[in-house]
Coordinates of C-alpha atoms in Angstrom, one line a residue:
Chain A
X1 CA 0.0 -0.1 0.1
X2 CA 2.9 2.2 0.6
X3 CA 4.6 0.7 -2.2
X4 CA 6.4 3.4 -4.4
X5 CA 4.0 3.8 -7.6
X6 CA 7.0 3.4 -10.0
X7 CA 9.0 0.2 -8.3
X8 CA 8.4 -3.1 -7.5
X9 CA 10.1 -3.8 -4.3
X10 CA 13.1 -5.7 -5.8
X11 CA 13.4 -2.8 -8.2
X12 CA 13.1 0.0 -5.8
X13 CA 15.7 -2.2 -3.1
X14 CA 18.3 -2.1 -5.5
X15 CA 17.9 1.6 -6.2
X16 CA 18.2 2.2 -2.6
X17 CA 21.1 0.5 -2.1
X18 CA 22.5 1.9 -5.4
X19 CA 22.2 5.1 -4.0
X20 CA 22.7 4.5 -0.4
X21 CA 26.5 2.8 -1.4
X22 CA 27.1 6.4 -3.2
X23 CA 25.7 8.9 -0.3
X24 CA 27.8 6.6 2.6
X25 CA 30.6 7.3 0.7
X26 CA 30.1 11.2 -0.1
X27 CA 30.6 10.2 -4.4
X28 CA 27.2 12.1 -4.8
X29 CA 29.3 14.8 -5.7
X30 CA 31.0 13.0 -8.6
X31 CA 27.5 11.4 -10.0
X32 CA 25.9 13.9 -12.1
X33 CA 24.3 12.2 -15.5
X34 CA 27.7 13.2 -17.6
X35 CA 29.8 11.6 -15.2
X36 CA 27.3 8.4 -14.4
X37 CA 27.1 8.0 -18.6
X38 CA 31.0 7.5 -19.0
X39 CA 30.9 5.0 -16.1
X40 CA 28.2 3.3 -17.6
X41 CA 30.4 3.3 -20.9
X42 CA 33.7 2.6 -19.7
X43 CA 31.8 -0.6 -17.6
X44 CA 30.1 -1.6 -21.1
X45 CA 33.7 -1.5 -22.8
X46 CA 35.0 -4.2 -20.1
X47 CA 31.7 -6.2 -20.9
X48 CA 32.3 -6.4 -24.5
X49 CA 36.1 -6.8 -23.9
X50 CA 35.0 -10.2 -22.4
X51 CA 33.2 -11.3 -25.8
X52 CA 35.5 -9.5 -28.4
X53 CA 37.3 -12.5 -29.2
X54 CA 35.0 -15.0 -29.2
X55 CA 33.1 -16.8 -32.2
X56 CA 29.4 -15.8 -31.5
X57 CA 29.5 -20.1 -30.6
X58 CA 31.7 -19.5 -27.9
X59 CA 29.9 -16.8 -26.7
X60 CA 26.5 -18.4 -26.5
X61 CA 28.2 -21.5 -23.9
X62 CA 30.6 -18.5 -22.1
X63 CA 28.3 -18.9 -19.1
X64 CA 29.2 -22.9 -18.9
X65 CA 33.2 -21.6 -17.9
X66 CA 33.4 -20.9 -14.7
X67 CA 35.7 -18.4 -15.0
X68 CA 34.6 -16.2 -18.1
X69 CA 30.6 -16.6 -17.1
X70 CA 32.2 -15.4 -13.7
X71 CA 33.7 -12.2 -15.4
X72 CA 30.7 -11.6 -17.7
X73 CA 28.3 -12.1 -14.5
X74 CA 30.2 -9.4 -12.8
X75 CA 30.4 -7.0 -15.7
X76 CA 26.8 -7.3 -16.3
X77 CA 26.5 -6.4 -12.7
X78 CA 28.8 -3.1 -13.2
X79 CA 26.7 -2.4 -15.8
X80 CA 23.2 -2.3 -14.2
X81 CA 24.6 -0.4 -11.1
X82 CA 25.5 2.6 -13.4
X83 CA 22.2 2.1 -15.2
X84 CA 20.5 2.3 -12.0
X85 CA 22.6 4.6 -10.7
X86 CA 22.2 7.1 -13.5
X87 CA 18.3 6.3 -14.0
X88 CA 17.9 7.3 -10.8
X89 CA 19.5 10.9 -10.7
X90 CA 17.6 12.1 -13.8
X91 CA 14.4 10.9 -12.2
X92 CA 13.6 8.2 -14.8
X93 CA 12.2 4.5 -14.0
X94 CA 14.3 1.8 -15.9
X95 CA 11.5 -0.6 -16.8
X96 CA 8.9 1.9 -18.0
X97 CA 11.7 3.9 -20.4
X98 CA 12.1 0.0 -21.3
X99 CA 8.7 -1.0 -22.2
X100 CA 7.9 2.6 -23.7
X101 CA 10.9 1.9 -26.2
X102 CA 9.5 -1.3 -27.1
X103 CA 6.3 -0.3 -27.8
X104 CA 7.9 2.5 -30.5
X105 CA 10.0 -0.2 -31.8
X106 CA 6.8 -2.3 -32.3
X107 CA 5.9 0.2 -34.7
X108 CA 8.8 0.8 -36.6
X109 CA 9.1 -2.6 -37.0
X110 CA 6.4 -4.2 -38.2
X111 CA 6.8 -8.3 -37.0
X112 CA 5.2 -8.9 -41.3
X113 CA 7.6 -6.5 -42.7
X114 CA 10.8 -7.7 -40.8
X115 CA 10.5 -11.0 -39.7
X116 CA 14.5 -12.6 -40.1
X117 CA 15.9 -9.7 -41.0
X118 CA 18.6 -7.3 -39.5
X119 CA 18.0 -4.6 -41.4
X120 CA 18.2 -0.9 -39.6
X121 CA 15.4 1.7 -39.9
Chain B
X1 CA 4.2 -17.2 -2.8
X2 CA 3.8 -18.2 -6.7
X3 CA 6.2 -15.2 -7.5
X4 CA 9.1 -16.3 -10.1
X5 CA 11.8 -17.0 -7.7
X6 CA 14.1 -15.1 -9.5
X7 CA 12.4 -12.1 -10.5
X8 CA 9.7 -9.5 -9.3
X9 CA 6.3 -9.5 -11.5
X10 CA 7.4 -6.4 -13.2
X11 CA 11.1 -7.2 -13.9
X12 CA 9.8 -10.6 -15.1
X13 CA 7.4 -8.8 -17.4
X14 CA 10.0 -6.6 -19.4
X15 CA 12.2 -9.4 -19.9
X16 CA 9.5 -12.0 -20.7
X17 CA 8.1 -8.8 -23.3
X18 CA 11.4 -8.4 -24.6
X19 CA 11.8 -12.1 -25.4
X20 CA 8.6 -12.1 -27.4
X21 CA 9.4 -9.2 -29.2
X22 CA 12.6 -11.0 -31.0
X23 CA 10.6 -14.0 -31.3
X24 CA 8.3 -12.6 -33.3
X25 CA 10.7 -11.1 -35.2
X26 CA 12.4 -14.4 -35.6
X27 CA 15.6 -12.2 -34.5
X28 CA 16.6 -14.7 -32.2
X29 CA 19.1 -16.0 -34.5
X30 CA 21.1 -12.6 -34.5
X31 CA 21.2 -12.2 -30.8
X32 CA 24.2 -14.1 -29.4
X33 CA 25.5 -12.7 -26.4
X34 CA 28.9 -11.3 -28.7
X35 CA 26.2 -9.2 -30.8
X36 CA 23.6 -8.3 -27.9
X37 CA 27.0 -6.9 -26.1
X38 CA 27.7 -5.1 -29.5
X39 CA 23.9 -3.9 -29.7
X40 CA 24.4 -2.8 -25.4
X41 CA 27.9 -0.6 -26.8
X42 CA 26.0 0.9 -29.7
X43 CA 23.3 2.2 -27.4
X44 CA 25.6 3.5 -24.5
X45 CA 27.1 5.0 -27.3
X46 CA 24.4 7.4 -28.3
X47 CA 23.6 7.8 -24.8
X48 CA 26.6 8.9 -24.1
X49 CA 26.3 11.4 -27.3
X50 CA 23.4 13.1 -25.3
X51 CA 26.0 14.6 -22.6
X52 CA 29.1 15.2 -24.8
X53 CA 28.7 18.8 -25.2
X54 CA 27.2 19.5 -22.0
X55 CA 28.8 20.9 -18.9
X56 CA 28.3 18.5 -15.7
X57 CA 25.8 21.4 -14.2
X58 CA 23.6 21.5 -17.7
X59 CA 24.0 17.4 -17.4
X60 CA 22.0 17.5 -13.8
X61 CA 19.2 19.6 -16.0
X62 CA 18.8 17.6 -18.8
X63 CA 15.2 16.2 -18.0
X64 CA 13.6 19.9 -17.9
X65 CA 14.4 20.4 -21.2
X66 CA 11.5 18.2 -22.9
X67 CA 13.9 17.2 -26.4
X68 CA 16.5 16.4 -24.7
X69 CA 15.2 14.7 -21.5
X70 CA 12.8 12.8 -24.3
X71 CA 16.2 11.3 -26.0
X72 CA 17.6 10.9 -23.0
X73 CA 14.5 9.1 -21.8
X74 CA 14.9 6.6 -24.9
X75 CA 18.0 5.9 -25.0
X76 CA 18.2 4.8 -21.5
X77 CA 15.3 2.6 -22.6
X78 CA 16.9 1.3 -25.2
X79 CA 20.2 0.7 -23.2
X80 CA 18.1 -1.3 -20.8
X81 CA 16.1 -3.6 -23.6
X82 CA 19.8 -4.6 -24.8
X83 CA 21.2 -5.0 -21.4
X84 CA 17.5 -7.1 -20.1
X85 CA 17.7 -9.2 -23.4
X86 CA 21.8 -10.3 -23.0
X87 CA 20.8 -10.9 -19.6
X88 CA 18.5 -13.1 -20.7
X89 CA 20.3 -15.1 -23.2
X90 CA 22.8 -15.6 -20.7
X91 CA 20.6 -16.7 -17.8
X92 CA 21.9 -13.8 -15.7
X93 CA 19.4 -12.1 -13.2
X94 CA 20.4 -8.9 -13.4
X95 CA 19.3 -7.7 -10.0
X96 CA 21.0 -10.4 -8.5
X97 CA 24.1 -9.9 -10.6
X98 CA 23.9 -5.8 -9.7
X99 CA 23.6 -6.5 -5.8
X100 CA 26.4 -9.3 -5.7
X101 CA 28.8 -6.4 -7.6
X102 CA 27.6 -4.3 -4.8
X103 CA 28.6 -6.2 -2.0
X104 CA 31.7 -6.8 -3.5
X105 CA 32.6 -3.3 -4.3
X106 CA 31.5 -2.8 -0.3
X107 CA 34.4 -4.8 0.6
X108 CA 36.9 -3.0 -1.8
X109 CA 36.2 0.7 -1.2
X110 CA 35.3 0.8 2.9
X111 CA 33.2 3.6 3.7
X112 CA 35.8 5.1 6.1
X113 CA 38.7 5.0 3.6
X114 CA 37.1 6.5 0.7
X115 CA 35.2 9.0 1.7
X116 CA 34.6 12.2 -0.7
X117 CA 37.8 10.1 -2.8
X118 CA 37.0 8.7 -6.5
X119 CA 40.6 7.3 -6.8
X120 CA 40.2 3.8 -8.3
X121 CA 40.9 0.5 -6.6
Chain C
X1 CA 64.1 20.5 -42.7
X2 CA 61.5 22.8 -41.5
X3 CA 59.2 19.5 -40.5
X4 CA 57.7 19.2 -37.3
X5 CA 59.8 17.2 -35.4
X6 CA 56.5 14.8 -33.7
X7 CA 54.7 14.3 -37.2
X8 CA 55.0 13.3 -41.1
X9 CA 53.5 15.9 -43.2
X10 CA 50.5 14.1 -43.7
X11 CA 49.9 13.6 -40.2
X12 CA 50.7 17.0 -39.3
X13 CA 48.2 18.3 -41.5
X14 CA 45.3 16.5 -40.2
X15 CA 45.8 17.3 -37.2
X16 CA 46.3 21.2 -38.8
X17 CA 43.3 21.1 -40.6
X18 CA 40.5 19.4 -37.3
X19 CA 41.9 21.9 -35.3
X20 CA 41.5 24.5 -37.9
X21 CA 37.8 22.9 -38.4
X22 CA 37.0 23.4 -34.2
X23 CA 38.6 27.1 -34.5
X24 CA 36.4 28.2 -37.4
X25 CA 33.5 27.4 -35.5
X26 CA 34.3 28.4 -31.8
X27 CA 34.4 24.6 -31.0
X28 CA 37.4 25.1 -28.8
X29 CA 35.7 26.0 -25.8
X30 CA 33.8 22.3 -25.7
X31 CA 36.8 20.7 -26.8
X32 CA 38.3 19.5 -23.2
X33 CA 39.8 16.0 -23.4
X34 CA 36.5 14.8 -21.2
X35 CA 34.5 15.9 -23.7
X36 CA 36.2 14.7 -26.8
X37 CA 36.6 11.5 -25.4
X38 CA 32.9 11.5 -24.9
X39 CA 32.6 12.0 -28.8
X40 CA 35.2 9.8 -29.3
X41 CA 33.1 6.7 -27.7
X42 CA 30.0 8.2 -29.3
X43 CA 31.3 7.7 -32.9
X44 CA 33.0 4.3 -32.3
X45 CA 29.2 3.4 -31.0
X46 CA 28.2 4.4 -34.3
X47 CA 31.5 2.2 -35.7
X48 CA 30.5 -1.1 -33.9
X49 CA 26.7 -0.8 -34.5
X50 CA 27.7 -1.1 -38.1
X51 CA 29.1 -4.8 -37.4
X52 CA 26.6 -5.6 -34.7
X53 CA 24.1 -8.4 -36.4
X54 CA 26.9 -9.4 -39.1
X55 CA 28.8 -12.7 -38.7
X56 CA 32.8 -12.3 -38.5
X57 CA 32.5 -13.7 -42.3
X58 CA 30.1 -11.2 -43.4
X59 CA 32.4 -8.3 -41.6
X60 CA 35.2 -9.3 -43.3
X61 CA 33.6 -8.4 -46.7
X62 CA 31.5 -5.3 -45.5
X63 CA 33.5 -3.2 -48.1
X64 CA 32.5 -4.9 -50.9
X65 CA 28.9 -3.5 -50.5
X66 CA 28.9 0.0 -51.4
X67 CA 26.8 1.6 -48.7
X68 CA 27.8 -0.6 -45.5
X69 CA 31.2 -0.4 -46.6
X70 CA 30.7 3.6 -47.1
X71 CA 28.8 4.0 -43.5
X72 CA 32.2 1.8 -42.4
X73 CA 35.0 4.8 -43.8
X74 CA 32.9 7.6 -43.0
X75 CA 32.8 6.1 -39.1
X76 CA 36.0 5.1 -39.6
X77 CA 36.7 8.9 -40.1
X78 CA 35.0 10.0 -37.5
X79 CA 36.6 7.8 -35.5
X80 CA 40.1 9.3 -36.4
X81 CA 39.1 12.6 -36.3
X82 CA 38.4 12.8 -32.8
X83 CA 40.9 10.6 -31.9
X84 CA 43.3 13.1 -33.3
X85 CA 41.5 16.2 -31.9
X86 CA 41.9 14.6 -28.5
X87 CA 45.9 13.5 -29.2
X88 CA 46.1 17.2 -29.8
X89 CA 44.5 18.6 -27.0
X90 CA 46.6 16.8 -24.7
X91 CA 49.7 17.1 -27.1
X92 CA 50.2 13.7 -27.3
X93 CA 51.7 12.4 -30.5
X94 CA 49.1 9.4 -32.0
X95 CA 51.9 7.2 -33.7
X96 CA 54.2 7.3 -30.9
X97 CA 51.9 6.3 -28.2
X98 CA 51.0 3.8 -30.3
X99 CA 54.0 2.7 -31.2
X100 CA 55.0 2.7 -27.3
X101 CA 52.1 0.7 -26.5
X102 CA 53.1 -1.6 -29.0
X103 CA 56.4 -2.5 -27.4
X104 CA 55.1 -2.4 -24.3
X105 CA 52.8 -5.4 -25.6
X106 CA 55.6 -6.9 -27.5
X107 CA 57.1 -7.9 -23.9
X108 CA 53.9 -9.1 -22.3
X109 CA 53.0 -11.0 -25.2
X110 CA 56.1 -13.1 -26.2
X111 CA 55.8 -14.4 -29.5
X112 CA 56.9 -18.2 -28.6
X113 CA 54.1 -17.9 -25.8
X114 CA 50.9 -16.5 -27.0
X115 CA 51.3 -18.0 -30.4
X116 CA 47.3 -19.0 -31.8
X117 CA 46.2 -17.8 -28.3
X118 CA 43.7 -14.9 -27.6
X119 CA 44.3 -15.7 -23.8
X120 CA 44.6 -11.7 -22.3
X121 CA 47.6 -11.2 -19.7
Chain D
X1 CA 60.1 7.7 -55.3
X2 CA 58.9 4.2 -54.8
X3 CA 56.9 5.6 -51.6
X4 CA 53.0 3.8 -51.0
X5 CA 51.0 6.1 -52.4
X6 CA 48.4 5.8 -49.4
X7 CA 50.7 6.7 -46.5
X8 CA 53.6 8.8 -45.4
X9 CA 56.6 6.7 -44.4
X10 CA 55.9 7.0 -40.4
X11 CA 51.7 6.0 -40.9
X12 CA 52.9 3.4 -43.3
X13 CA 55.4 2.2 -40.2
X14 CA 53.1 2.1 -37.9
X15 CA 50.6 0.2 -39.8
X16 CA 53.2 -2.4 -40.7
X17 CA 54.4 -2.7 -37.3
X18 CA 50.5 -3.3 -36.1
X19 CA 50.6 -6.1 -38.3
X20 CA 53.7 -7.6 -38.0
X21 CA 53.2 -7.9 -34.5
X22 CA 49.4 -9.9 -35.0
X23 CA 50.7 -12.2 -37.6
X24 CA 53.8 -12.6 -35.7
X25 CA 51.5 -14.1 -32.8
X26 CA 49.0 -15.8 -35.7
X27 CA 46.4 -13.2 -34.1
X28 CA 45.0 -12.7 -37.8
X29 CA 42.6 -15.4 -37.5
X30 CA 41.1 -13.2 -34.7
X31 CA 41.4 -9.9 -36.9
X32 CA 38.0 -9.8 -38.2
X33 CA 36.5 -6.4 -38.2
X34 CA 34.1 -7.4 -36.3
X35 CA 36.1 -8.5 -33.6
X36 CA 38.4 -5.3 -34.3
X37 CA 35.6 -3.3 -33.4
X38 CA 34.9 -4.6 -30.4
X39 CA 38.6 -4.8 -29.2
X40 CA 38.4 -0.8 -30.5
X41 CA 35.5 0.0 -28.1
X42 CA 36.9 -2.3 -25.6
X43 CA 40.1 0.5 -25.6
X44 CA 38.0 3.6 -25.8
X45 CA 36.2 2.3 -22.6
X46 CA 39.6 2.1 -20.6
X47 CA 40.3 5.5 -21.8
X48 CA 36.9 7.0 -21.0
X49 CA 37.5 5.9 -17.5
X50 CA 40.1 8.2 -16.9
X51 CA 38.2 10.9 -17.3
X52 CA 35.2 9.9 -15.6
X53 CA 35.3 11.7 -12.5
X54 CA 37.2 14.4 -13.6
X55 CA 35.9 17.8 -13.7
X56 CA 36.2 19.5 -17.7
X57 CA 38.8 21.5 -15.7
X58 CA 40.7 18.9 -14.3
X59 CA 40.8 16.8 -17.4
X60 CA 42.2 19.5 -19.3
X61 CA 45.5 19.3 -16.7
X62 CA 45.8 15.3 -16.8
X63 CA 48.7 15.0 -18.5
X64 CA 50.6 17.1 -15.7
X65 CA 50.3 14.4 -13.5
X66 CA 52.6 11.4 -14.5
X67 CA 50.7 8.9 -13.5
X68 CA 47.5 9.6 -14.6
X69 CA 49.1 11.2 -18.1
X70 CA 50.7 7.9 -18.7
X71 CA 48.0 5.9 -18.3
X72 CA 46.3 8.3 -20.7
X73 CA 48.9 8.2 -24.0
X74 CA 48.7 4.1 -22.4
X75 CA 45.2 4.0 -23.4
X76 CA 45.5 6.4 -26.7
X77 CA 47.8 4.5 -28.1
X78 CA 45.9 1.3 -27.6
X79 CA 42.6 3.0 -29.4
X80 CA 45.6 3.9 -32.3
X81 CA 46.7 1.0 -32.6
X82 CA 43.5 -1.4 -33.2
X83 CA 42.0 1.5 -35.1
X84 CA 45.1 1.0 -37.1
X85 CA 44.8 -2.7 -37.7
X86 CA 40.8 -2.3 -38.2
X87 CA 41.7 0.3 -40.7
X88 CA 44.3 -2.3 -42.7
X89 CA 42.4 -5.3 -42.1
X90 CA 39.4 -3.3 -44.3
X91 CA 41.9 -1.6 -46.4
X92 CA 40.8 2.2 -45.4
X93 CA 43.5 4.7 -45.5
X94 CA 43.1 6.3 -41.9
X95 CA 43.9 9.9 -42.8
X96 CA 41.8 10.0 -46.2
X97 CA 38.9 8.6 -44.8
X98 CA 39.4 11.4 -41.6
X99 CA 40.0 14.4 -44.5
X100 CA 36.8 12.7 -46.7
X101 CA 34.7 12.8 -43.3
X102 CA 35.9 16.2 -42.4
X103 CA 35.2 17.8 -45.8
X104 CA 31.6 16.7 -45.2
X105 CA 31.3 18.1 -41.5
X106 CA 32.1 21.4 -43.4
X107 CA 29.3 21.5 -45.5
X108 CA 26.7 20.3 -42.9
X109 CA 28.2 22.9 -40.4
X110 CA 28.9 25.9 -41.8
X111 CA 30.7 28.4 -40.1
X112 CA 28.3 31.2 -39.9
X113 CA 25.7 29.2 -38.8
X114 CA 27.5 27.2 -35.7
X115 CA 29.7 29.7 -34.3
X116 CA 29.6 28.9 -30.8
X117 CA 26.9 26.2 -30.5
X118 CA 27.3 22.5 -30.2
X119 CA 23.7 21.4 -31.1
X120 CA 23.8 18.5 -33.7
X121 CA 23.0 18.4 -37.5

């Protein structure tokens, strides 16, 4: 009933914990949207480096290797942390923004016209 | 009680919808982790471009400009879509991965040692 | 004889022209290293988007498609422009920095130990 | 006189050395344009991480700090290495591609219309 309108409890919990993590360290001063977008890009760079020399087929099996799989999970965690923090400081609800964009993309890419094709529109 | 162990309903809903979006278009064939990591990097590139010429102060006000704010929200939506899809094909729970990493970072950056400093460890 | 010590004429010419392009538009105020690193990342995002849905084999043939090949060449041009500008404002010689790093990598990756393996060190 | 038509000696030398570095390690098999674009994005991610928590003013002074400045120079070297290698496997001349794009941008951004403004076109 008191549930924040914007988020499920689990999402709200992640957002709240990331915010607390930053505030406890007095890092709010560094967390402008500009800086957080850079930090997000840096983490995505580390994630992409995990896949750069793998064939597409090897990339599909990456989680079965405990070491590489653990690194991939950690990098995805880092990306999600900065994305959550960036959305928080901008006042954007992540899942809402994703669902809006998905509806928009559904109109641009009608299933009967794009099936099996990766061409951009 | 019946709640999916891994996700809140809202998170599960986003994951399910992104998956359906891809399957309806027969795009599963393109959605290897390698390709999705690239798509994620491409979307983060578009997001960072929104902030590149802004001062940190201007970036903090970006949502008050309806046009720029709308573009930022759309780009964040795109990033979240690809991150959700990548985590889905890898079998990774996004919030879990973020929370694990946050705990790990809490150990590496003790509050009493790093307060107010952005130095990397 | 008058040749700038740091650069061949052609490299110097590119650097000089990129600088003039920025100065004629009074864009020096935006061209801090921080902003230029972001612009570089944005352009690399556009470049990577050209390859994201291609198989490795298709990516090797991309220049034989005039349309996709033209886009790739233009994106590589954009990346080189911002890299040149970033190096210029930092006072770094691009080719020197690359050659130093290559020598360093030669020590970390001895040919007899890494042949045919993509493992990181 | 025998000079390669496409490049100055110094540029040709860098391209040749990067190619030799890869061939001596039998890494040509990994160096598809797709993979090299990913490696380039990974290196740009490391470069951007050097600037993420700096103010624009601090970023302009980064080379006066020997440690941070050394890291920035090394990351720029890495970016240039992968950009050179990517251009080489695609048969693209880096400086030519940059100059073509610069001419194109000069038409899109006439000096008398864009002076002092960072708005995108």
